[in-house]
């Protein structure tokens, strides 16, 4: 470790490890939370891997929407492993700390997958827009090449964000007593803890939020404004219900993902008013990846039919 000049008039030792606050100090509550996290992780992995397998195995699901959904399931597995699995390992080993290198890796991987998910959800909204508003053009617009380009772009934009956030963190210095009031490394929390100049990190965080998060959200909003307008113009009640049913699962997934993200990163708050961050973060890092495969399967006739056919073959 080295000494550096941090806050005016203070010297401190550069941190090689951070302490994660977690949820509680009570041992009984920790055991209960561990079991809940373990159950959530197992359901997440089984549900998302099952969705990927079903999409690959069933010809019924070889369409653009399920191509995006398969990639979303993969991203959910990666996000859950990055966050939830790390929490489980920490509890099992009795360690609340995370090394500087481990924190850097977590920020990079989480930054990669959270933005990738934003753009995959935007691509799925665009897919629903074309299917409902321009059904005759759907095979041409949502061609395999276009779908592949949308997915590849989502991963590349996620990679750009992950690298940017890692670079932003690498420019920060922390005192050895730094404690992160979350269960994982979050760049916005780390910025508030740093005892060095945070200008570069804040610029990267705000730029990525504006250039990556906001455009993907705008694509979703514009797509659904057009979709709702088209649905309202349908004369029959049956036609309206059928069109709405194709969007219900996606809208549910959007609300559970974007709601907490907006609360965490786009609503300005002081450090003293961030008490709800821990629970908001748990929604989009732990709960949403678990819910997504069930949201898209329980009310989806095509998925149910594909599952029935696959069981009959076996």
PDB file of C-alpha atoms in Angstrom:
ATOM      1  CA  UNK A   1       0.000   0.000   0.000  1.00  0.00           C
ATOM      2  CA  UNK A   2       1.046   3.601  -0.544  1.00  0.00           C
ATOM      3  CA  UNK A   3       0.252   6.888   1.121  1.00  0.00           C
ATOM      4  CA  UNK A   4      -1.405   9.574  -0.972  1.00  0.00           C
ATOM      5  CA  UNK A   5      -2.937  12.974  -0.464  1.00  0.00           C
ATOM      6  CA  UNK A   6      -6.726  12.493  -0.307  1.00  0.00           C
ATOM      7  CA  UNK A   7      -9.055  15.030   1.249  1.00  0.00           C
ATOM      8  CA  UNK A   8      -7.468  18.378   2.034  1.00  0.00           C
ATOM      9  CA  UNK A   9      -5.088  18.048   4.903  1.00  0.00           C
ATOM     10  CA  UNK A  10      -5.387  14.260   5.238  1.00  0.00           C
ATOM     11  CA  UNK A  11      -3.218  11.299   4.388  1.00  0.00           C
ATOM     12  CA  UNK A  12      -4.589   7.746   4.235  1.00  0.00           C
ATOM     13  CA  UNK A  13      -3.603   4.325   3.016  1.00  0.00           C
ATOM     14  CA  UNK A  14      -4.900   3.195  -0.365  1.00  0.00           C
ATOM     15  CA  UNK A  15      -7.486   0.443   0.101  1.00  0.00           C
ATOM     16  CA  UNK A  16      -6.660  -3.038  -1.167  1.00  0.00           C
ATOM     17  CA  UNK A  17     -10.018  -4.377   0.030  1.00  0.00           C
ATOM     18  CA  UNK A  18     -13.521  -2.988   0.529  1.00  0.00           C
ATOM     19  CA  UNK A  19     -16.039  -3.992   3.160  1.00  0.00           C
ATOM     20  CA  UNK A  20     -19.566  -4.755   1.912  1.00  0.00           C
ATOM     21  CA  UNK A  21     -22.233  -3.719   4.410  1.00  0.00           C
ATOM     22  CA  UNK A  22     -24.706  -6.404   3.409  1.00  0.00           C
ATOM     23  CA  UNK A  23     -28.211  -6.335   4.907  1.00  0.00           C
ATOM     24  CA  UNK A  24     -27.926  -7.110   8.610  1.00  0.00           C
ATOM     25  CA  UNK A  25     -25.569  -8.087  11.451  1.00  0.00           C
ATOM     26  CA  UNK A  26     -28.076 -10.470  13.053  1.00  0.00           C
ATOM     27  CA  UNK A  27     -26.915 -14.066  12.533  1.00  0.00           C
ATOM     28  CA  UNK A  28     -30.402 -15.610  12.340  1.00  0.00           C
ATOM     29  CA  UNK A  29     -31.474 -13.061   9.725  1.00  0.00           C
ATOM     30  CA  UNK A  30     -28.243 -13.663   7.784  1.00  0.00           C
ATOM     31  CA  UNK A  31     -28.999 -17.397   7.617  1.00  0.00           C
ATOM     32  CA  UNK A  32     -32.529 -16.701   6.400  1.00  0.00           C
ATOM     33  CA  UNK A  33     -31.264 -14.259   3.757  1.00  0.00           C
ATOM     34  CA  UNK A  34     -28.605 -16.740   2.666  1.00  0.00           C
ATOM     35  CA  UNK A  35     -31.223 -19.431   2.091  1.00  0.00           C
ATOM     36  CA  UNK A  36     -33.418 -16.961   0.181  1.00  0.00           C
ATOM     37  CA  UNK A  37     -30.473 -15.861  -1.985  1.00  0.00           C
ATOM     38  CA  UNK A  38     -29.515 -19.491  -2.607  1.00  0.00           C
ATOM     39  CA  UNK A  39     -33.057 -20.425  -3.630  1.00  0.00           C
ATOM     40  CA  UNK A  40     -33.277 -17.341  -5.847  1.00  0.00           C
ATOM     41  CA  UNK A  41     -29.972 -18.151  -7.528  1.00  0.00           C
ATOM     42  CA  UNK A  42     -30.911 -21.774  -8.203  1.00  0.00           C
ATOM     43  CA  UNK A  43     -34.308 -20.762  -9.639  1.00  0.00           C
ATOM     44  CA  UNK A  44     -32.587 -18.088 -11.764  1.00  0.00           C
ATOM     45  CA  UNK A  45     -30.028 -20.476 -13.223  1.00  0.00           C
ATOM     46  CA  UNK A  46     -32.483 -23.318 -13.840  1.00  0.00           C
ATOM     47  CA  UNK A  47     -35.167 -21.027 -15.266  1.00  0.00           C
ATOM     48  CA  UNK A  48     -32.901 -19.121 -17.646  1.00  0.00           C
ATOM     49  CA  UNK A  49     -30.885 -22.144 -18.795  1.00  0.00           C
ATOM     50  CA  UNK A  50     -34.178 -23.979 -19.297  1.00  0.00           C
ATOM     51  CA  UNK A  51     -35.468 -21.103 -21.437  1.00  0.00           C
ATOM     52  CA  UNK A  52     -32.287 -21.097 -23.544  1.00  0.00           C
ATOM     53  CA  UNK A  53     -32.501 -24.871 -24.034  1.00  0.00           C
ATOM     54  CA  UNK A  54     -36.186 -24.735 -24.977  1.00  0.00           C
ATOM     55  CA  UNK A  55     -35.645 -21.932 -27.493  1.00  0.00           C
ATOM     56  CA  UNK A  56     -32.789 -23.829 -29.148  1.00  0.00           C
ATOM     57  CA  UNK A  57     -34.632 -27.169 -29.169  1.00  0.00           C
ATOM     58  CA  UNK A  58     -38.063 -26.045 -30.391  1.00  0.00           C
ATOM     59  CA  UNK A  59     -38.671 -24.939 -33.980  1.00  0.00           C
ATOM     60  CA  UNK A  60     -41.782 -23.095 -32.722  1.00  0.00           C
ATOM     61  CA  UNK A  61     -39.531 -20.593 -30.959  1.00  0.00           C
ATOM     62  CA  UNK A  62     -37.126 -19.875 -33.818  1.00  0.00           C
ATOM     63  CA  UNK A  63     -38.322 -16.302 -34.291  1.00  0.00           C
ATOM     64  CA  UNK A  64     -36.774 -12.865 -33.613  1.00  0.00           C
ATOM     65  CA  UNK A  65     -38.609 -12.372 -30.296  1.00  0.00           C
ATOM     66  CA  UNK A  66     -37.277 -15.630 -28.870  1.00  0.00           C
ATOM     67  CA  UNK A  67     -33.821 -14.999 -30.307  1.00  0.00           C
ATOM     68  CA  UNK A  68     -33.727 -11.824 -28.207  1.00  0.00           C
ATOM     69  CA  UNK A  69     -35.251 -13.665 -25.245  1.00  0.00           C
ATOM     70  CA  UNK A  70     -32.576 -16.372 -25.403  1.00  0.00           C
ATOM     71  CA  UNK A  71     -29.865 -13.712 -25.222  1.00  0.00           C
ATOM     72  CA  UNK A  72     -31.718 -11.979 -22.392  1.00  0.00           C
ATOM     73  CA  UNK A  73     -31.758 -15.282 -20.484  1.00  0.00           C
ATOM     74  CA  UNK A  74     -27.990 -15.625 -21.006  1.00  0.00           C
ATOM     75  CA  UNK A  75     -27.425 -12.082 -19.706  1.00  0.00           C
ATOM     76  CA  UNK A  76     -29.625 -12.850 -16.671  1.00  0.00           C
ATOM     77  CA  UNK A  77     -27.473 -15.898 -15.860  1.00  0.00           C
ATOM     78  CA  UNK A  78     -24.310 -13.785 -16.094  1.00  0.00           C
ATOM     79  CA  UNK A  79     -25.742 -10.938 -13.990  1.00  0.00           C
ATOM     80  CA  UNK A  80     -26.954 -13.321 -11.292  1.00  0.00           C
ATOM     81  CA  UNK A  81     -23.597 -15.127 -11.192  1.00  0.00           C
ATOM     82  CA  UNK A  82     -21.737 -11.813 -10.969  1.00  0.00           C
ATOM     83  CA  UNK A  83     -23.822 -10.531  -8.045  1.00  0.00           C
ATOM     84  CA  UNK A  84     -25.815 -13.274  -6.279  1.00  0.00           C
ATOM     85  CA  UNK A  85     -23.160 -15.998  -6.454  1.00  0.00           C
ATOM     86  CA  UNK A  86     -20.604 -13.576  -5.002  1.00  0.00           C
ATOM     87  CA  UNK A  87     -22.962 -12.818  -2.101  1.00  0.00           C
ATOM     88  CA  UNK A  88     -23.417 -16.544  -1.406  1.00  0.00           C
ATOM     89  CA  UNK A  89     -19.671 -17.228  -1.454  1.00  0.00           C
ATOM     90  CA  UNK A  90     -19.051 -14.296   0.880  1.00  0.00           C
ATOM     91  CA  UNK A  91     -21.620 -15.546   3.415  1.00  0.00           C
ATOM     92  CA  UNK A  92     -20.318 -19.145   3.255  1.00  0.00           C
ATOM     93  CA  UNK A  93     -16.738 -18.038   3.840  1.00  0.00           C
ATOM     94  CA  UNK A  94     -17.794 -15.501   6.471  1.00  0.00           C
ATOM     95  CA  UNK A  95     -16.159 -12.679   4.530  1.00  0.00           C
ATOM     96  CA  UNK A  96     -17.769  -9.301   4.010  1.00  0.00           C
ATOM     97  CA  UNK A  97     -14.748  -7.969   2.216  1.00  0.00           C
ATOM     98  CA  UNK A  98     -14.003  -7.885  -1.503  1.00  0.00           C
ATOM     99  CA  UNK A  99     -10.563  -7.183  -2.928  1.00  0.00           C
ATOM    100  CA  UNK A 100      -9.899  -4.112  -5.046  1.00  0.00           C
ATOM    101  CA  UNK A 101      -9.305  -6.366  -8.085  1.00  0.00           C
ATOM    102  CA  UNK A 102     -12.510  -8.283  -7.356  1.00  0.00           C
ATOM    103  CA  UNK A 103     -14.442  -5.032  -7.058  1.00  0.00           C
ATOM    104  CA  UNK A 104     -12.990  -3.816 -10.368  1.00  0.00           C
ATOM    105  CA  UNK A 105     -13.988  -7.093 -12.063  1.00  0.00           C
ATOM    106  CA  UNK A 106     -17.506  -6.879 -10.630  1.00  0.00           C
ATOM    107  CA  UNK A 107     -17.953  -3.303 -11.841  1.00  0.00           C
ATOM    108  CA  UNK A 108     -16.749  -4.244 -15.330  1.00  0.00           C
ATOM    109  CA  UNK A 109     -18.946  -7.345 -15.693  1.00  0.00           C
ATOM    110  CA  UNK A 110     -22.014  -5.753 -14.136  1.00  0.00           C
ATOM    111  CA  UNK A 111     -21.576  -2.620 -16.270  1.00  0.00           C
ATOM    112  CA  UNK A 112     -21.325  -4.834 -19.344  1.00  0.00           C
ATOM    113  CA  UNK A 113     -24.429  -6.919 -18.686  1.00  0.00           C
ATOM    114  CA  UNK A 114     -26.736  -4.208 -17.324  1.00  0.00           C
ATOM    115  CA  UNK A 115     -26.350  -2.082 -20.473  1.00  0.00           C
ATOM    116  CA  UNK A 116     -26.568  -5.155 -22.701  1.00  0.00           C
ATOM    117  CA  UNK A 117     -29.900  -5.960 -21.029  1.00  0.00           C
ATOM    118  CA  UNK A 118     -31.108  -2.379 -21.575  1.00  0.00           C
ATOM    119  CA  UNK A 119     -30.538  -2.654 -25.320  1.00  0.00           C
ATOM    120  CA  UNK A 120     -31.905  -6.196 -25.582  1.00  0.00           C
ATOM    121  CA  UNK A 121     -35.131  -4.988 -23.954  1.00  0.00           C
ATOM    122  CA  UNK A 122     -35.163  -2.047 -26.377  1.00  0.00           C
ATOM    123  CA  UNK A 123     -34.695  -4.454 -29.313  1.00  0.00           C
ATOM    124  CA  UNK A 124     -37.598  -6.548 -28.025  1.00  0.00           C
ATOM    125  CA  UNK A 125     -39.777  -3.416 -27.796  1.00  0.00           C
ATOM    126  CA  UNK A 126     -38.854  -2.542 -31.383  1.00  0.00           C
ATOM    127  CA  UNK A 127     -39.683  -6.100 -32.424  1.00  0.00           C
ATOM    128  CA  UNK A 128     -43.169  -5.789 -30.870  1.00  0.00           C
ATOM    129  CA  UNK A 129     -43.611  -2.405 -32.573  1.00  0.00           C
ATOM    130  CA  UNK A 130     -42.885  -3.840 -36.012  1.00  0.00           C
ATOM    131  CA  UNK A 131     -45.033  -6.938 -35.367  1.00  0.00           C
ATOM    132  CA  UNK A 132     -48.092  -4.919 -34.281  1.00  0.00           C
ATOM    133  CA  UNK A 133     -47.779  -1.688 -36.263  1.00  0.00           C
ATOM    134  CA  UNK A 134     -46.272  -3.037 -39.516  1.00  0.00           C
ATOM    135  CA  UNK A 135     -47.072  -6.780 -39.630  1.00  0.00           C
ATOM    136  CA  UNK A 136     -46.711  -7.070 -43.414  1.00  0.00           C
ATOM    137  CA  UNK A 137     -43.163  -5.692 -43.257  1.00  0.00           C
ATOM    138  CA  UNK A 138     -42.166  -7.807 -40.252  1.00  0.00           C
ATOM    139  CA  UNK A 139     -40.288 -10.595 -42.142  1.00  0.00           C
ATOM    140  CA  UNK A 140     -38.306  -7.986 -44.081  1.00  0.00           C
ATOM    141  CA  UNK A 141     -37.546  -5.596 -41.222  1.00  0.00           C
ATOM    142  CA  UNK A 142     -36.761  -8.251 -38.591  1.00  0.00           C
ATOM    143  CA  UNK A 143     -34.540 -10.347 -40.839  1.00  0.00           C
ATOM    144  CA  UNK A 144     -31.965 -12.716 -39.278  1.00  0.00           C
ATOM    145  CA  UNK A 145     -29.213 -10.285 -40.275  1.00  0.00           C
ATOM    146  CA  UNK A 146     -30.980  -7.343 -38.597  1.00  0.00           C
ATOM    147  CA  UNK A 147     -31.623  -9.360 -35.432  1.00  0.00           C
ATOM    148  CA  UNK A 148     -28.005 -10.516 -35.278  1.00  0.00           C
ATOM    149  CA  UNK A 149     -26.847  -6.916 -35.709  1.00  0.00           C
ATOM    150  CA  UNK A 150     -29.129  -5.703 -32.893  1.00  0.00           C
ATOM    151  CA  UNK A 151     -27.873  -8.378 -30.477  1.00  0.00           C
ATOM    152  CA  UNK A 152     -24.203  -7.860 -31.382  1.00  0.00           C
ATOM    153  CA  UNK A 153     -24.606  -4.098 -30.952  1.00  0.00           C
ATOM    154  CA  UNK A 154     -26.171  -4.652 -27.524  1.00  0.00           C
ATOM    155  CA  UNK A 155     -23.140  -6.640 -26.340  1.00  0.00           C
ATOM    156  CA  UNK A 156     -20.679  -4.132 -27.830  1.00  0.00           C
ATOM    157  CA  UNK A 157     -22.425  -1.199 -26.148  1.00  0.00           C
ATOM    158  CA  UNK A 158     -22.422  -3.153 -22.893  1.00  0.00           C
ATOM    159  CA  UNK A 159     -18.697  -3.847 -23.306  1.00  0.00           C
ATOM    160  CA  UNK A 160     -18.086  -0.125 -23.893  1.00  0.00           C
ATOM    161  CA  UNK A 161     -19.950   0.716 -20.692  1.00  0.00           C
ATOM    162  CA  UNK A 162     -18.115  -1.933 -18.662  1.00  0.00           C
ATOM    163  CA  UNK A 163     -14.734  -0.678 -19.816  1.00  0.00           C
ATOM    164  CA  UNK A 164     -15.724   2.936 -19.171  1.00  0.00           C
ATOM    165  CA  UNK A 165     -16.889   2.205 -15.623  1.00  0.00           C
ATOM    166  CA  UNK A 166     -13.714   0.211 -14.891  1.00  0.00           C
ATOM    167  CA  UNK A 167     -11.574   3.087 -16.175  1.00  0.00           C
ATOM    168  CA  UNK A 168     -13.564   5.503 -14.044  1.00  0.00           C
ATOM    169  CA  UNK A 169     -12.953   3.404 -10.947  1.00  0.00           C
ATOM    170  CA  UNK A 170      -9.247   2.973 -11.674  1.00  0.00           C
ATOM    171  CA  UNK A 171      -8.794   6.733 -11.357  1.00  0.00           C
ATOM    172  CA  UNK A 172     -10.215   6.777  -7.811  1.00  0.00           C
ATOM    173  CA  UNK A 173      -8.396   6.440  -4.485  1.00  0.00           C
ATOM    174  CA  UNK A 174      -9.966   5.068  -1.329  1.00  0.00           C
ATOM    175  CA  UNK A 175      -8.965   4.973   2.304  1.00  0.00           C
ATOM    176  CA  UNK A 176      -8.414   1.496   3.726  1.00  0.00           C
ATOM    177  CA  UNK A 177     -11.490   1.796   5.972  1.00  0.00           C
ATOM    178  CA  UNK A 178     -13.914   2.234   3.024  1.00  0.00           C
ATOM    179  CA  UNK A 179     -17.250   0.433   3.489  1.00  0.00           C
ATOM    180  CA  UNK A 180     -19.739   0.078   0.613  1.00  0.00           C
ATOM    181  CA  UNK A 181     -23.311   0.296   1.875  1.00  0.00           C
ATOM    182  CA  UNK A 182     -24.488  -2.393  -0.573  1.00  0.00           C
ATOM    183  CA  UNK A 183     -24.024  -6.128  -1.124  1.00  0.00           C
ATOM    184  CA  UNK A 184     -21.929  -5.589  -4.293  1.00  0.00           C
ATOM    185  CA  UNK A 185     -19.556  -3.013  -5.782  1.00  0.00           C
ATOM    186  CA  UNK A 186     -21.512  -0.160  -7.328  1.00  0.00           C
ATOM    187  CA  UNK A 187     -19.691   2.653  -9.109  1.00  0.00           C
ATOM    188  CA  UNK A 188     -22.024   5.403  -7.831  1.00  0.00           C
ATOM    189  CA  UNK A 189     -21.422   4.277  -4.236  1.00  0.00           C
ATOM    190  CA  UNK A 190     -17.672   4.114  -4.793  1.00  0.00           C
ATOM    191  CA  UNK A 191     -17.610   7.633  -6.217  1.00  0.00           C
ATOM    192  CA  UNK A 192     -19.224   8.953  -3.032  1.00  0.00           C
ATOM    193  CA  UNK A 193     -16.636   7.059  -0.919  1.00  0.00           C
ATOM    194  CA  UNK A 194     -13.549   8.198  -2.815  1.00  0.00           C
ATOM    195  CA  UNK A 195     -11.155  10.659  -1.171  1.00  0.00           C
ATOM    196  CA  UNK A 196      -9.722  11.823  -4.513  1.00  0.00           C
ATOM    197  CA  UNK A 197     -10.983  13.933  -7.398  1.00  0.00           C
ATOM    198  CA  UNK A 198     -14.095  12.215  -8.767  1.00  0.00           C
ATOM    199  CA  UNK A 199     -14.631  14.455 -11.783  1.00  0.00           C
ATOM    200  CA  UNK A 200     -13.610  11.877 -14.412  1.00  0.00           C
ATOM    201  CA  UNK A 201     -15.647   9.104 -12.790  1.00  0.00           C
ATOM    202  CA  UNK A 202     -18.747  11.305 -12.537  1.00  0.00           C
ATOM    203  CA  UNK A 203     -18.386  12.351 -16.179  1.00  0.00           C
ATOM    204  CA  UNK A 204     -18.119   8.708 -17.298  1.00  0.00           C
ATOM    205  CA  UNK A 205     -21.083   7.645 -15.120  1.00  0.00           C
ATOM    206  CA  UNK A 206     -23.339  10.487 -16.268  1.00  0.00           C
ATOM    207  CA  UNK A 207     -22.263  10.184 -19.888  1.00  0.00           C
ATOM    208  CA  UNK A 208     -22.959   6.452 -19.964  1.00  0.00           C
ATOM    209  CA  UNK A 209     -26.347   7.027 -18.304  1.00  0.00           C
ATOM    210  CA  UNK A 210     -27.263   9.705 -20.863  1.00  0.00           C
ATOM    211  CA  UNK A 211     -25.779   8.091 -23.991  1.00  0.00           C
ATOM    212  CA  UNK A 212     -26.626   4.448 -23.215  1.00  0.00           C
ATOM    213  CA  UNK A 213     -29.393   4.238 -20.634  1.00  0.00           C
ATOM    214  CA  UNK A 214     -31.624   7.092 -21.820  1.00  0.00           C
ATOM    215  CA  UNK A 215     -31.649   6.185 -25.569  1.00  0.00           C
ATOM    216  CA  UNK A 216     -32.573   2.559 -24.842  1.00  0.00           C
ATOM    217  CA  UNK A 217     -35.403   3.751 -22.583  1.00  0.00           C
ATOM    218  CA  UNK A 218     -36.578   6.208 -25.269  1.00  0.00           C
ATOM    219  CA  UNK A 219     -36.730   3.397 -27.847  1.00  0.00           C
ATOM    220  CA  UNK A 220     -38.963   1.462 -25.448  1.00  0.00           C
ATOM    221  CA  UNK A 221     -41.223   4.457 -24.743  1.00  0.00           C
ATOM    222  CA  UNK A 222     -41.574   5.511 -28.394  1.00  0.00           C
ATOM    223  CA  UNK A 223     -42.234   1.925 -29.465  1.00  0.00           C
ATOM    224  CA  UNK A 224     -44.987   1.472 -26.901  1.00  0.00           C
ATOM    225  CA  UNK A 225     -46.593   4.841 -27.639  1.00  0.00           C
ATOM    226  CA  UNK A 226     -46.917   3.678 -31.259  1.00  0.00           C
ATOM    227  CA  UNK A 227     -48.092   0.220 -30.172  1.00  0.00           C
ATOM    228  CA  UNK A 228     -50.786   1.611 -27.861  1.00  0.00           C
ATOM    229  CA  UNK A 229     -51.934   4.018 -30.571  1.00  0.00           C
ATOM    230  CA  UNK A 230     -52.267   1.125 -33.034  1.00  0.00           C
ATOM    231  CA  UNK A 231     -54.071  -1.088 -30.506  1.00  0.00           C
ATOM    232  CA  UNK A 232     -56.590   1.677 -29.733  1.00  0.00           C
ATOM    233  CA  UNK A 233     -57.379   1.949 -33.441  1.00  0.00           C
ATOM    234  CA  UNK A 234     -58.333  -1.758 -33.615  1.00  0.00           C
ATOM    235  CA  UNK A 235     -62.111  -2.009 -33.755  1.00  0.00           C
ATOM    236  CA  UNK A 236     -62.708  -5.433 -32.190  1.00  0.00           C
ATOM    237  CA  UNK A 237     -62.202  -6.093 -28.480  1.00  0.00           C
ATOM    238  CA  UNK A 238     -60.761  -9.514 -29.300  1.00  0.00           C
ATOM    239  CA  UNK A 239     -58.152  -7.954 -31.575  1.00  0.00           C
ATOM    240  CA  UNK A 240     -57.162  -5.469 -28.890  1.00  0.00           C
ATOM    241  CA  UNK A 241     -56.790  -8.220 -26.278  1.00  0.00           C
ATOM    242  CA  UNK A 242     -54.711 -10.356 -28.636  1.00  0.00           C
ATOM    243  CA  UNK A 243     -52.367  -7.460 -29.437  1.00  0.00           C
ATOM    244  CA  UNK A 244     -52.018  -6.533 -25.762  1.00  0.00           C
ATOM    245  CA  UNK A 245     -51.300 -10.129 -24.769  1.00  0.00           C
ATOM    246  CA  UNK A 246     -48.234 -10.186 -27.025  1.00  0.00           C
ATOM    247  CA  UNK A 247     -46.792  -7.245 -25.058  1.00  0.00           C
ATOM    248  CA  UNK A 248     -47.871  -8.119 -21.498  1.00  0.00           C
ATOM    249  CA  UNK A 249     -44.808 -10.211 -20.608  1.00  0.00           C
ATOM    250  CA  UNK A 250     -42.381  -7.684 -22.047  1.00  0.00           C
ATOM    251  CA  UNK A 251     -44.047  -4.777 -20.229  1.00  0.00           C
ATOM    252  CA  UNK A 252     -43.809  -6.681 -16.936  1.00  0.00           C
ATOM    253  CA  UNK A 253     -40.101  -7.370 -17.473  1.00  0.00           C
ATOM    254  CA  UNK A 254     -39.519  -3.711 -18.385  1.00  0.00           C
ATOM    255  CA  UNK A 255     -41.157  -2.410 -15.220  1.00  0.00           C
ATOM    256  CA  UNK A 256     -39.175  -4.687 -12.889  1.00  0.00           C
ATOM    257  CA  UNK A 257     -35.889  -3.748 -14.585  1.00  0.00           C
ATOM    258  CA  UNK A 258     -36.113  -0.061 -15.508  1.00  0.00           C
ATOM    259  CA  UNK A 259     -37.998   1.066 -12.386  1.00  0.00           C
ATOM    260  CA  UNK A 260     -35.200   0.283  -9.897  1.00  0.00           C
ATOM    261  CA  UNK A 261     -32.499   1.409 -12.374  1.00  0.00           C
ATOM    262  CA  UNK A 262     -34.103   4.833 -12.795  1.00  0.00           C
ATOM    263  CA  UNK A 263     -34.397   5.118  -9.018  1.00  0.00           C
ATOM    264  CA  UNK A 264     -30.719   4.207  -8.552  1.00  0.00           C
ATOM    265  CA  UNK A 265     -28.989   6.154 -11.320  1.00  0.00           C
ATOM    266  CA  UNK A 266     -31.235   8.802 -12.875  1.00  0.00           C
ATOM    267  CA  UNK A 267     -32.989  10.379  -9.866  1.00  0.00           C
ATOM    268  CA  UNK A 268     -30.673  12.892  -8.117  1.00  0.00           C
ATOM    269  CA  UNK A 269     -30.442  12.256  -4.362  1.00  0.00           C
ATOM    270  CA  UNK A 270     -28.169  13.235  -1.500  1.00  0.00           C
ATOM    271  CA  UNK A 271     -26.045  10.606   0.231  1.00  0.00           C
ATOM    272  CA  UNK A 272     -28.316  10.780   3.296  1.00  0.00           C
ATOM    273  CA  UNK A 273     -31.429   9.867   1.254  1.00  0.00           C
ATOM    274  CA  UNK A 274     -30.087   6.636  -0.255  1.00  0.00           C
ATOM    275  CA  UNK A 275     -31.530   4.246   2.294  1.00  0.00           C
ATOM    276  CA  UNK A 276     -33.660   2.494  -0.320  1.00  0.00           C
ATOM    277  CA  UNK A 277     -30.770   1.837  -2.714  1.00  0.00           C
ATOM    278  CA  UNK A 278     -30.038  -1.584  -1.232  1.00  0.00           C
ATOM    279  CA  UNK A 279     -33.554  -2.866  -1.896  1.00  0.00           C
ATOM    280  CA  UNK A 280     -33.833  -1.209  -5.300  1.00  0.00           C
ATOM    281  CA  UNK A 281     -30.508  -2.799  -6.294  1.00  0.00           C
ATOM    282  CA  UNK A 282     -31.726  -6.205  -5.116  1.00  0.00           C
ATOM    283  CA  UNK A 283     -34.730  -5.924  -7.460  1.00  0.00           C
ATOM    284  CA  UNK A 284     -32.777  -5.528 -10.692  1.00  0.00           C
ATOM    285  CA  UNK A 285     -29.714  -7.603  -9.750  1.00  0.00           C
ATOM    286  CA  UNK A 286     -31.346 -10.548  -7.933  1.00  0.00           C
ATOM    287  CA  UNK A 287     -35.127 -10.627  -8.393  1.00  0.00           C
ATOM    288  CA  UNK A 288     -35.545  -9.579 -12.043  1.00  0.00           C
ATOM    289  CA  UNK A 289     -33.140 -12.208 -13.478  1.00  0.00           C
ATOM    290  CA  UNK A 290     -35.114 -14.851 -11.552  1.00  0.00           C
ATOM    291  CA  UNK A 291     -38.532 -13.607 -12.696  1.00  0.00           C
ATOM    292  CA  UNK A 292     -37.827 -13.080 -16.406  1.00  0.00           C
ATOM    293  CA  UNK A 293     -38.029 -16.709 -17.624  1.00  0.00           C
ATOM    294  CA  UNK A 294     -41.253 -17.250 -15.656  1.00  0.00           C
ATOM    295  CA  UNK A 295     -42.771 -13.990 -16.875  1.00  0.00           C
ATOM    296  CA  UNK A 296     -42.186 -15.040 -20.477  1.00  0.00           C
ATOM    297  CA  UNK A 297     -43.329 -18.640 -20.036  1.00  0.00           C
ATOM    298  CA  UNK A 298     -46.312 -18.758 -17.690  1.00  0.00           C
ATOM    299  CA  UNK A 299     -48.605 -16.641 -19.895  1.00  0.00           C
ATOM    300  CA  UNK A 300     -47.052 -17.471 -23.251  1.00  0.00           C
ATOM    301  CA  UNK A 301     -48.927 -20.009 -25.371  1.00  0.00           C
ATOM    302  CA  UNK A 302     -46.020 -20.609 -27.750  1.00  0.00           C
ATOM    303  CA  UNK A 303     -43.636 -21.431 -24.904  1.00  0.00           C
ATOM    304  CA  UNK A 304     -46.193 -23.739 -23.275  1.00  0.00           C
ATOM    305  CA  UNK A 305     -46.832 -25.508 -26.587  1.00  0.00           C
ATOM    306  CA  UNK A 306     -43.099 -25.875 -27.252  1.00  0.00           C
ATOM    307  CA  UNK A 307     -42.670 -27.375 -23.773  1.00  0.00           C
ATOM    308  CA  UNK A 308     -45.533 -29.861 -24.377  1.00  0.00           C
ATOM    309  CA  UNK A 309     -44.069 -30.983 -27.700  1.00  0.00           C
ATOM    310  CA  UNK A 310     -40.613 -31.393 -26.200  1.00  0.00           C
ATOM    311  CA  UNK A 311     -42.039 -33.561 -23.401  1.00  0.00           C
ATOM    312  CA  UNK A 312     -43.908 -35.728 -25.925  1.00  0.00           C
ATOM    313  CA  UNK A 313     -40.693 -36.316 -27.905  1.00  0.00           C
ATOM    314  CA  UNK A 314     -38.954 -37.485 -24.731  1.00  0.00           C
TER     315      UNK A 314
END
